Amino acid sequence: MSKVMAVNAGSSSLKFKLYEMPEEKVLCSGNVERIGLEDAIFGMKWGNESEKKILPVKDHAKGVELVIQGMLEHGIVQDMNEIVAVGHRIVQGGKYFSKSELFDEDTEAKIESLIPLAPLHNKAHLVGFRAFKQILPNVVHVAVFDTAFHQTMAPEDYIFPIPKEFTEKYDCRRYGAHGTSHKFLAQEGAKYLPGVEHPRIISCHIGSGASITAIKDGKCVATSMGLTPLGGIMMGTRTGDLDPSVMNYLCKCTGISVEEMYQIFNKKSGFLGVSAVSNDSRDVLAAAAAGNKDAQLSLRLFTRRIADFIGQYFVRLGGADLIIFSAGIGENSWEAREEICKEIAPALGLSIDYEFNKTLRGKEGQISKPDSKIKVVIIPTDEEVMIARDTYAFYMK
Ligand code: AMP
């Protein structure tokens, strides 16, 4: 029995989950938010209990201390040396990482060199890693990359049609994101396809960030997010794919700078931009039901973009055996699933039990009927357990 921690460090936050491995039992989970402020928040849950404290947390190292203290105080660990390994989520692994890697000096330097590709995320991950390393110097640290699963794409799937020198000099290409989730979904989805020799899966991770991935034989062949998570389908606040001249045209029309417009495309577009109601799909659904035309349009746009990608990947894979819905919207919103399935069902030969679909919220289940040409399932994603699995594998080496 070994205790393994999965960590997701942001610029002012630190999310953690402690597992007993290999059982994958969650011992505790929590978050330190507002790091750097006098009124930071530390929250932790274990069993049926929880605690929340508001206190000054000057930096990530102090945040890590709080996490370890909390675990000791509540008897989740008797000694911090019981924690044998820590897995760190890293958003951008660039061209260097096609799998999880031991967090040694070389890994650290490569992650640092990738900061220009993910300025906010990679910088924060390194701050988090260094804080953990300071407090737990002798345990195995592993870097688990959001982009790694997508490194199996062929050049024609990841190269942008831009001048070759930009691709080569600046490593400007499609990297994708949510790879840890898509890998988890591919592994879990395999159980619905016994005896299928070359399983073809389309996994739809649809939350406030959303991406779709085409998977063949357990490997990614195409994914919807691009250089950054801004690409692909429309999201809570992000545009998804756009004609690149939209940037140029709007900057000229408005006088807004490229940087500011980029922020608008990231933070004020998608559901929020089109509906002018909210970035949260629940609010948008409620407004649409109450007759708000912009909210209705934003939902139609969302559904259409997802259907288009599923159709594209159906062709890319030469057919499909399984479609998976996951993440906040995919797991919880029967309305979104119904609309998407209705859009793709005639072309792809889906037969869906729409009544059963209505009953599924946040739990696994199959919504396609036996006569459907493609199985359609809901699988709640679990990126943390995937981080813990990869980290434990390094510890066992
Ligand atoms: P995530 O980023 O995976 O946490 O997903 C967040 C998104 O999931 C938000 O747009 C939420 O509105 C949506 N979501 C969460 N619960 C529900 C629900 N019960 N019904 C509809 N959407 C939901």
Tab-separated table of C-alpha atoms and ligand atoms in Angstrom:
chain	number	residue	atom	x	y	z
A	1	MET	CA	0.000	0.000	0.000
A	2	SER	CA	1.517	3.311	-1.088
A	3	LYS	CA	0.234	6.841	-0.758
A	4	VAL	CA	0.502	8.876	-3.950
A	5	MET	CA	-0.517	12.508	-4.370
A	6	ALA	CA	-1.880	14.088	-7.551
A	7	VAL	CA	-1.288	17.842	-7.746
A	8	ASN	CA	-2.575	20.581	-10.016
A	9	ALA	CA	-0.830	23.887	-9.296
A	10	GLY	CA	-2.191	27.146	-10.710
A	11	SER	CA	-0.768	30.637	-10.355
A	12	SER	CA	-2.612	31.227	-7.069
A	13	SER	CA	-4.032	27.800	-6.296
A	14	LEU	CA	-3.007	24.272	-5.448
A	15	LYS	CA	-5.413	21.365	-5.913
A	16	PHE	CA	-4.475	17.999	-4.458
A	17	LYS	CA	-5.780	14.473	-4.045
A	18	LEU	CA	-4.130	11.720	-2.034
A	19	TYR	CA	-4.596	8.106	-3.159
A	20	GLU	CA	-3.866	4.738	-1.667
A	21	MET	CA	-2.319	2.880	-4.582
A	22	PRO	CA	-2.696	0.537	-6.352
A	23	GLU	CA	-6.272	0.373	-4.960
A	24	GLU	CA	-6.947	3.917	-6.245
A	25	LYS	CA	-8.746	4.704	-3.004
A	26	VAL	CA	-9.122	8.453	-2.421
A	27	LEU	CA	-7.879	9.276	1.089
A	28	CYS	CA	-8.418	13.020	0.920
A	29	SER	CA	-8.677	15.892	-1.515
A	30	GLY	CA	-8.636	19.642	-1.324
A	31	ASN	CA	-7.536	23.000	-2.531
A	32	VAL	CA	-5.552	26.030	-1.427
A	33	GLU	CA	-6.966	29.098	-3.166
A	34	ARG	CA	-5.924	32.752	-3.281
A	35	ILE	CA	-2.264	31.947	-2.522
A	36	GLY	CA	-0.327	35.175	-1.935
A	37	LEU	CA	-3.200	36.875	-0.100
A	38	GLU	CA	-3.984	37.479	3.574
A	39	ASP	CA	-7.350	35.752	3.209
A	40	ALA	CA	-6.367	32.619	1.332
A	41	ILE	CA	-8.690	29.604	1.603
A	42	PHE	CA	-7.616	26.108	2.562
A	43	GLY	CA	-10.203	23.384	2.110
A	44	MET	CA	-9.868	19.649	2.591
A	45	LYS	CA	-12.259	16.683	2.485
A	46	TRP	CA	-11.696	13.179	3.828
A	47	GLY	CA	-14.265	10.442	4.372
A	48	ASN	CA	-17.461	12.234	5.339
A	49	GLU	CA	-15.595	15.091	6.957
A	50	SER	CA	-14.293	18.389	5.718
A	51	GLU	CA	-12.622	21.540	6.939
A	52	LYS	CA	-12.200	25.046	5.598
A	53	LYS	CA	-9.880	27.749	6.911
A	54	ILE	CA	-9.282	31.323	5.883
A	55	LEU	CA	-5.729	32.415	6.636
A	56	PRO	CA	-2.715	34.167	5.131
A	57	VAL	CA	-0.758	31.943	2.718
A	58	LYS	CA	2.233	33.872	1.425
A	59	ASP	CA	3.375	31.446	-1.259
A	60	HIS	CA	3.007	27.926	-2.684
A	61	ALA	CA	5.549	26.489	-0.208
A	62	LYS	CA	3.330	27.673	2.652
A	63	GLY	CA	0.379	26.105	0.803
A	64	VAL	CA	2.166	22.745	0.608
A	65	GLU	CA	2.981	22.946	4.329
A	66	LEU	CA	-0.714	23.489	5.062
A	67	VAL	CA	-1.683	20.478	2.975
A	68	ILE	CA	0.796	18.188	4.730
A	69	GLN	CA	-0.132	19.592	8.180
A	70	GLY	CA	-3.810	19.000	7.428
A	71	MET	CA	-3.126	15.391	6.486
A	72	LEU	CA	-1.100	14.830	9.667
A	73	GLU	CA	-3.616	16.604	11.904
A	74	HIS	CA	-6.527	14.476	10.718
A	75	GLY	CA	-4.607	11.210	10.825
A	76	ILE	CA	-4.723	10.668	7.054
A	77	VAL	CA	-0.977	10.107	7.242
A	78	GLN	CA	0.933	9.414	10.469
A	79	ASP	CA	4.191	10.636	8.981
A	80	MET	CA	4.725	12.644	5.817
A	81	ASN	CA	7.244	10.048	4.633
A	82	GLU	CA	4.264	7.765	3.958
A	83	ILE	CA	3.745	9.797	0.784
A	84	VAL	CA	5.960	7.947	-1.684
A	85	ALA	CA	5.328	9.903	-4.878
A	86	VAL	CA	3.808	13.129	-6.169
A	87	GLY	CA	2.394	13.515	-9.690
A	88	HIS	CA	2.229	17.038	-11.103
A	89	ARG	CA	-0.194	18.054	-13.850
A	90	ILE	CA	1.602	20.014	-16.584
A	91	VAL	CA	-0.480	21.694	-19.281
A	92	GLN	CA	2.178	22.020	-22.006
A	93	GLY	CA	4.757	19.345	-22.743
A	94	GLY	CA	5.459	20.616	-26.272
A	95	LYS	CA	7.304	18.296	-28.639
A	96	TYR	CA	9.436	16.875	-25.819
A	97	PHE	CA	7.020	14.671	-23.940
A	98	SER	CA	4.909	11.881	-25.393
A	99	LYS	CA	4.392	10.274	-21.980
A	100	SER	CA	4.706	11.094	-18.295
A	101	GLU	CA	8.269	11.635	-17.131
A	102	LEU	CA	10.324	11.637	-13.961
A	103	PHE	CA	10.508	15.257	-12.755
A	104	ASP	CA	14.314	15.563	-12.813
A	105	GLU	CA	16.435	18.585	-13.754
A	106	ASP	CA	16.147	17.874	-17.473
A	107	THR	CA	12.338	17.667	-17.292
A	108	GLU	CA	12.251	20.866	-15.251
A	109	ALA	CA	14.423	22.717	-17.808
A	110	LYS	CA	12.250	21.536	-20.711
A	111	ILE	CA	9.037	22.607	-18.963
A	112	GLU	CA	10.650	25.979	-18.298
A	113	SER	CA	11.632	26.331	-21.976
A	114	LEU	CA	7.966	25.740	-22.908
A	115	ILE	CA	6.684	28.705	-20.885
A	116	PRO	CA	6.183	30.840	-24.042
A	117	LEU	CA	3.646	28.240	-25.274
A	118	ALA	CA	1.635	28.233	-22.017
A	119	PRO	CA	2.760	31.310	-20.067
A	120	LEU	CA	0.334	31.168	-17.152
A	121	HIS	CA	0.119	27.416	-16.730
A	122	ASN	CA	3.679	26.096	-17.070
A	123	LYS	CA	5.102	28.871	-14.890
A	124	ALA	CA	2.600	28.073	-12.140
A	125	HIS	CA	3.215	24.314	-12.417
A	126	LEU	CA	6.930	24.903	-11.849
A	127	VAL	CA	6.260	27.065	-8.800
A	128	GLY	CA	4.046	24.269	-7.424
A	129	PHE	CA	6.593	21.561	-8.212
A	130	ARG	CA	9.449	23.491	-6.563
A	131	ALA	CA	7.355	24.041	-3.442
A	132	PHE	CA	6.589	20.306	-3.168
A	133	LYS	CA	10.189	19.355	-3.923
A	134	GLN	CA	11.363	21.623	-1.103
A	135	ILE	CA	9.068	19.979	1.414
A	136	LEU	CA	9.185	16.403	0.049
A	137	PRO	CA	12.730	16.252	-1.424
A	138	ASN	CA	13.208	12.502	-1.265
A	139	VAL	CA	10.060	11.202	-2.910
A	140	VAL	CA	9.471	10.394	-6.579
A	141	HIS	CA	8.123	13.409	-8.483
A	142	VAL	CA	6.500	12.806	-11.860
A	143	ALA	CA	5.340	15.264	-14.533
A	144	VAL	CA	2.090	14.287	-16.277
A	145	PHE	CA	1.387	16.297	-19.426
A	146	ASP	CA	-1.978	17.360	-20.885
A	147	THR	CA	-0.407	17.270	-24.337
A	148	ALA	CA	1.426	13.908	-24.142
A	149	PHE	CA	-1.472	11.718	-25.324
A	150	HIS	CA	-1.747	13.785	-28.512
A	151	GLN	CA	1.878	13.324	-29.561
A	152	THR	CA	0.929	10.302	-31.698
A	153	MET	CA	-0.784	12.553	-34.278
A	154	ALA	CA	0.626	12.425	-37.809
A	155	PRO	CA	2.219	15.630	-39.203
A	156	GLU	CA	-0.771	16.240	-41.487
A	157	ASP	CA	-2.931	16.291	-38.337
A	158	TYR	CA	-0.760	18.667	-36.330
A	159	ILE	CA	0.979	20.976	-38.822
A	160	PHE	CA	-0.709	24.317	-39.508
A	161	PRO	CA	-0.566	25.497	-43.122
A	162	ILE	CA	1.737	28.413	-42.305
A	163	PRO	CA	5.237	29.137	-43.628
A	164	LYS	CA	7.520	26.236	-42.772
A	165	GLU	CA	10.019	28.458	-40.977
A	166	PHE	CA	7.365	29.477	-38.411
A	167	THR	CA	6.527	25.851	-37.722
A	168	GLU	CA	10.178	24.941	-37.308
A	169	LYS	CA	11.594	28.019	-35.607
A	170	TYR	CA	8.764	28.618	-33.147
A	171	ASP	CA	7.345	25.094	-32.778
A	172	CYS	CA	4.004	26.554	-33.799
A	173	ARG	CA	1.722	23.531	-34.337
A	174	ARG	CA	-1.258	21.720	-32.879
A	175	TYR	CA	-0.547	20.254	-29.434
A	176	GLY	CA	-4.089	19.719	-28.161
A	177	ALA	CA	-5.044	19.573	-24.479
A	178	HIS	CA	-7.132	17.481	-22.026
A	179	GLY	CA	-4.884	14.564	-23.079
A	180	THR	CA	-4.902	12.994	-19.618
A	181	SER	CA	-8.695	12.933	-19.700
A	182	HIS	CA	-8.897	11.533	-23.244
A	183	LYS	CA	-6.379	8.825	-22.342
A	184	PHE	CA	-8.457	7.878	-19.298
A	185	LEU	CA	-11.627	7.812	-21.418
A	186	ALA	CA	-9.948	5.658	-24.081
A	187	GLN	CA	-8.861	3.155	-21.431
A	188	GLU	CA	-12.249	3.049	-19.701
A	189	GLY	CA	-14.122	3.027	-23.019
A	190	ALA	CA	-12.246	-0.083	-24.189
A	191	LYS	CA	-14.421	-2.244	-21.932
A	192	TYR	CA	-17.456	-1.452	-24.134
A	193	LEU	CA	-15.650	-2.913	-27.149
A	194	PRO	CA	-14.730	-6.506	-26.311
A	195	GLY	CA	-13.399	-8.371	-29.315
A	196	VAL	CA	-13.154	-5.248	-31.489
A	197	GLU	CA	-9.774	-5.621	-33.160
A	198	HIS	CA	-8.943	-1.981	-33.909
A	199	PRO	CA	-11.235	0.081	-31.681
A	200	ARG	CA	-12.178	3.531	-33.020
A	201	ILE	CA	-13.307	5.970	-30.333
A	202	ILE	CA	-14.479	9.578	-30.478
A	203	SER	CA	-14.163	11.046	-26.989
A	204	CYS	CA	-15.972	14.293	-26.208
A	205	HIS	CA	-14.623	16.081	-23.128
A	206	ILE	CA	-17.250	18.809	-22.856
A	207	GLY	CA	-16.941	21.069	-19.842
A	208	SER	CA	-16.261	24.777	-19.588
A	209	GLY	CA	-13.203	23.901	-21.660
A	210	ALA	CA	-14.099	21.386	-24.343
A	211	SER	CA	-12.243	19.174	-26.783
A	212	ILE	CA	-12.921	16.178	-28.973
A	213	THR	CA	-10.380	13.483	-29.806
A	214	ALA	CA	-10.282	10.716	-32.407
A	215	ILE	CA	-8.619	7.600	-30.983
A	216	LYS	CA	-7.596	4.453	-32.859
A	217	ASP	CA	-6.050	1.425	-31.139
A	218	GLY	CA	-5.802	3.469	-27.924
A	219	LYS	CA	-3.778	6.238	-29.618
A	220	CYS	CA	-4.785	9.794	-30.493
A	221	VAL	CA	-4.962	10.419	-34.232
A	222	ALA	CA	-6.603	13.863	-34.153
A	223	THR	CA	-7.773	16.360	-31.553
A	224	SER	CA	-9.762	19.570	-31.734
A	225	MET	CA	-7.719	21.957	-29.568
A	226	GLY	CA	-4.793	23.591	-31.310
A	227	LEU	CA	-1.624	25.433	-30.360
A	228	THR	CA	-3.480	26.313	-27.166
A	229	PRO	CA	-6.858	25.359	-25.635
A	230	LEU	CA	-8.483	28.214	-27.569
A	231	GLY	CA	-8.885	26.066	-30.681
A	232	GLY	CA	-11.563	23.569	-31.691
A	233	ILE	CA	-15.195	23.671	-30.572
A	234	MET	CA	-16.923	26.633	-28.969
A	235	MET	CA	-16.640	26.650	-25.152
A	236	GLY	CA	-17.861	28.467	-22.045
A	237	THR	CA	-15.841	31.606	-22.765
A	238	ARG	CA	-13.603	30.593	-25.693
A	239	THR	CA	-14.339	30.960	-29.367
A	240	GLY	CA	-12.927	27.669	-30.614
A	241	ASP	CA	-11.831	27.693	-34.270
A	242	LEU	CA	-12.288	30.952	-36.174
A	243	ASP	CA	-11.313	32.300	-39.548
A	244	PRO	CA	-7.969	33.934	-38.573
A	245	SER	CA	-8.988	37.159	-40.326
A	246	VAL	CA	-11.583	37.755	-37.598
A	247	MET	CA	-8.718	38.878	-35.354
A	248	ASN	CA	-7.337	41.315	-37.920
A	249	TYR	CA	-10.757	42.673	-38.919
A	250	LEU	CA	-12.012	43.247	-35.378
A	251	CYS	CA	-8.757	44.843	-34.222
A	252	LYS	CA	-9.020	47.290	-37.135
A	253	CYS	CA	-12.722	48.008	-36.539
A	254	THR	CA	-12.455	48.514	-32.789
A	255	GLY	CA	-8.904	49.781	-32.266
A	256	ILE	CA	-8.512	47.071	-29.611
A	257	SER	CA	-4.983	45.609	-29.468
A	258	VAL	CA	-4.179	42.068	-30.613
A	259	GLU	CA	-3.398	41.059	-27.028
A	260	GLU	CA	-6.683	42.434	-25.696
A	261	MET	CA	-8.665	40.794	-28.516
A	262	TYR	CA	-6.918	37.516	-27.747
A	263	GLN	CA	-8.129	37.844	-24.138
A	264	ILE	CA	-11.650	38.543	-25.419
A	265	PHE	CA	-11.515	35.395	-27.581
A	266	ASN	CA	-10.387	33.439	-24.511
A	267	LYS	CA	-12.484	34.940	-21.741
A	268	LYS	CA	-15.510	36.725	-23.156
A	269	SER	CA	-16.602	34.639	-26.127
A	270	GLY	CA	-18.230	31.206	-26.455
A	271	PHE	CA	-21.480	30.772	-24.487
A	272	LEU	CA	-20.847	33.997	-22.622
A	273	GLY	CA	-20.233	36.036	-25.753
A	274	VAL	CA	-23.041	34.700	-27.931
A	275	SER	CA	-25.747	34.402	-25.268
A	276	ALA	CA	-24.709	37.497	-23.274
A	277	VAL	CA	-26.149	35.517	-20.337
A	278	SER	CA	-23.392	33.398	-18.789
A	279	ASN	CA	-20.444	31.109	-19.414
A	280	ASP	CA	-22.211	28.413	-17.388
A	281	SER	CA	-24.275	26.095	-19.567
A	282	ARG	CA	-26.878	25.709	-16.788
A	283	ASP	CA	-27.691	29.431	-16.906
A	284	VAL	CA	-27.727	29.367	-20.695
A	285	LEU	CA	-30.080	26.359	-20.754
A	286	ALA	CA	-32.418	28.069	-18.273
A	287	ALA	CA	-32.434	31.304	-20.277
A	288	ALA	CA	-33.055	29.391	-23.505
A	289	ALA	CA	-35.980	27.542	-21.897
A	290	ALA	CA	-37.390	30.911	-20.823
A	291	GLY	CA	-37.334	32.063	-24.456
A	292	ASN	CA	-34.063	34.036	-24.664
A	293	LYS	CA	-33.225	33.924	-28.389
A	294	ASP	CA	-29.483	34.594	-27.962
A	295	ALA	CA	-29.208	31.793	-25.427
A	296	GLN	CA	-31.034	29.469	-27.841
A	297	LEU	CA	-28.671	30.477	-30.644
A	298	SER	CA	-25.586	29.898	-28.478
A	299	LEU	CA	-26.779	26.352	-27.721
A	300	ARG	CA	-27.385	25.658	-31.411
A	301	LEU	CA	-23.921	26.953	-32.260
A	302	PHE	CA	-22.376	24.770	-29.563
A	303	THR	CA	-24.208	21.654	-30.733
A	304	ARG	CA	-23.378	22.308	-34.393
A	305	ARG	CA	-19.649	22.714	-33.715
A	306	ILE	CA	-19.541	19.464	-31.745
A	307	ALA	CA	-21.539	17.581	-34.403
A	308	ASP	CA	-19.171	18.890	-37.091
A	309	PHE	CA	-16.125	17.578	-35.245
A	310	ILE	CA	-17.729	14.202	-34.573
A	311	GLY	CA	-18.539	13.933	-38.303
A	312	GLN	CA	-15.005	14.923	-39.237
A	313	TYR	CA	-13.498	12.334	-36.890
A	314	PHE	CA	-15.917	9.638	-38.069
A	315	VAL	CA	-14.386	10.107	-41.521
A	316	ARG	CA	-10.852	10.432	-40.132
A	317	LEU	CA	-11.179	7.096	-38.289
A	318	GLY	CA	-12.921	5.339	-41.187
A	319	GLY	CA	-16.004	4.853	-38.980
A	320	ALA	CA	-16.422	4.677	-35.221
A	321	ASP	CA	-17.222	2.026	-32.613
A	322	LEU	CA	-17.781	4.230	-29.588
A	323	ILE	CA	-18.675	7.853	-28.811
A	324	ILE	CA	-17.981	8.972	-25.238
A	325	PHE	CA	-19.496	12.006	-23.508
A	326	SER	CA	-17.630	13.333	-20.467
A	327	ALA	CA	-16.798	16.369	-18.254
A	328	GLY	CA	-19.215	18.898	-16.722
A	329	ILE	CA	-21.644	19.242	-19.617
A	330	GLY	CA	-21.112	15.791	-21.176
A	331	GLU	CA	-21.700	14.034	-17.860
A	332	ASN	CA	-24.494	16.187	-16.486
A	333	SER	CA	-26.520	17.796	-19.224
A	334	TRP	CA	-28.950	15.344	-20.841
A	335	GLU	CA	-30.222	18.260	-22.925
A	336	ALA	CA	-26.829	18.874	-24.552
A	337	ARG	CA	-26.330	15.137	-25.197
A	338	GLU	CA	-29.789	14.841	-26.730
A	339	GLU	CA	-29.257	17.790	-29.061
A	340	ILE	CA	-25.841	16.537	-30.192
A	341	CYS	CA	-27.087	12.977	-30.746
A	342	LYS	CA	-30.121	14.208	-32.717
A	343	GLU	CA	-27.807	16.174	-34.967
A	344	ILE	CA	-25.480	13.247	-35.786
A	345	ALA	CA	-27.859	10.263	-35.517
A	346	PRO	CA	-29.258	10.202	-39.086
A	347	ALA	CA	-25.828	10.328	-40.756
A	348	LEU	CA	-24.057	7.967	-38.373
A	349	GLY	CA	-26.877	5.469	-37.841
A	350	LEU	CA	-27.238	6.099	-34.103
A	351	SER	CA	-30.175	4.735	-32.196
A	352	ILE	CA	-30.464	6.452	-28.799
A	353	ASP	CA	-32.634	5.747	-25.775
A	354	TYR	CA	-33.540	9.393	-25.124
A	355	GLU	CA	-35.623	8.566	-22.040
A	356	PHE	CA	-32.733	6.707	-20.420
A	357	ASN	CA	-30.402	9.568	-21.405
A	358	LYS	CA	-32.563	11.883	-19.264
A	359	THR	CA	-31.904	9.783	-16.180
A	360	LEU	CA	-28.111	9.884	-16.373
A	361	ARG	CA	-26.366	12.641	-14.467
A	362	GLY	CA	-22.731	12.401	-13.384
A	363	LYS	CA	-22.615	8.653	-13.729
A	364	GLU	CA	-21.550	6.066	-16.248
A	365	GLY	CA	-24.020	4.453	-18.623
A	366	GLN	CA	-24.783	3.479	-22.195
A	367	ILE	CA	-27.448	5.571	-23.921
A	368	SER	CA	-27.358	3.871	-27.333
A	369	LYS	CA	-29.762	1.023	-28.082
A	370	PRO	CA	-28.514	-2.402	-29.214
A	371	ASP	CA	-29.347	-1.630	-32.868
A	372	SER	CA	-27.220	1.550	-32.894
A	373	LYS	CA	-24.338	1.413	-35.394
A	374	ILE	CA	-22.085	3.115	-32.825
A	375	LYS	CA	-22.232	2.657	-29.058
A	376	VAL	CA	-22.752	5.941	-27.202
A	377	VAL	CA	-21.786	6.114	-23.526
A	378	ILE	CA	-21.261	8.543	-20.687
A	379	ILE	CA	-18.067	8.075	-18.676
A	380	PRO	CA	-17.207	10.503	-15.867
A	381	THR	CA	-13.618	11.564	-16.442
A	382	ASP	CA	-10.940	11.341	-13.768
A	383	GLU	CA	-7.718	13.130	-14.620
A	384	GLU	CA	-6.398	12.860	-11.054
A	385	VAL	CA	-6.558	9.077	-10.957
A	386	MET	CA	-4.743	8.985	-14.288
A	387	ILE	CA	-1.994	11.183	-12.769
A	388	ALA	CA	-1.850	8.873	-9.736
A	389	ARG	CA	-1.626	5.769	-11.985
A	390	ASP	CA	1.270	7.148	-14.038
A	391	THR	CA	3.041	8.395	-10.908
A	392	TYR	CA	2.651	5.091	-9.099
A	393	ALA	CA	4.067	3.279	-12.160
A	394	PHE	CA	7.258	5.374	-11.856
A	395	TYR	CA	7.479	4.662	-8.142
A	396	MET	CA	7.223	0.919	-8.826
A	397	LYS	CA	9.986	0.967	-11.490
B	1	AMP	P1	-16.120	21.337	-16.101
B	1	AMP	O1	-15.242	22.372	-16.714
B	1	AMP	O2	-15.858	19.949	-16.625
B	1	AMP	O3	-16.161	21.395	-14.607
B	1	AMP	O4	-17.620	21.678	-16.590
B	1	AMP	C1	-18.264	22.867	-16.254
B	1	AMP	C2	-19.519	22.997	-17.104
B	1	AMP	O5	-20.378	21.907	-16.800
B	1	AMP	C3	-20.297	24.271	-16.847
B	1	AMP	O6	-20.696	24.855	-18.088
B	1	AMP	C4	-21.511	23.776	-16.099
B	1	AMP	O7	-22.618	24.541	-16.383
B	1	AMP	C5	-21.690	22.386	-16.684
B	1	AMP	N1	-22.530	21.589	-15.785
B	1	AMP	C6	-22.212	21.125	-14.563
B	1	AMP	N2	-23.301	20.502	-14.018
B	1	AMP	C7	-24.308	20.607	-14.924
B	1	AMP	C8	-25.658	20.176	-14.969
B	1	AMP	N3	-26.202	19.527	-13.937
B	1	AMP	N4	-26.393	20.463	-16.064
B	1	AMP	C9	-25.858	21.137	-17.080
B	1	AMP	N5	-24.585	21.552	-17.124
B	1	AMP	C10	-23.817	21.292	-16.056
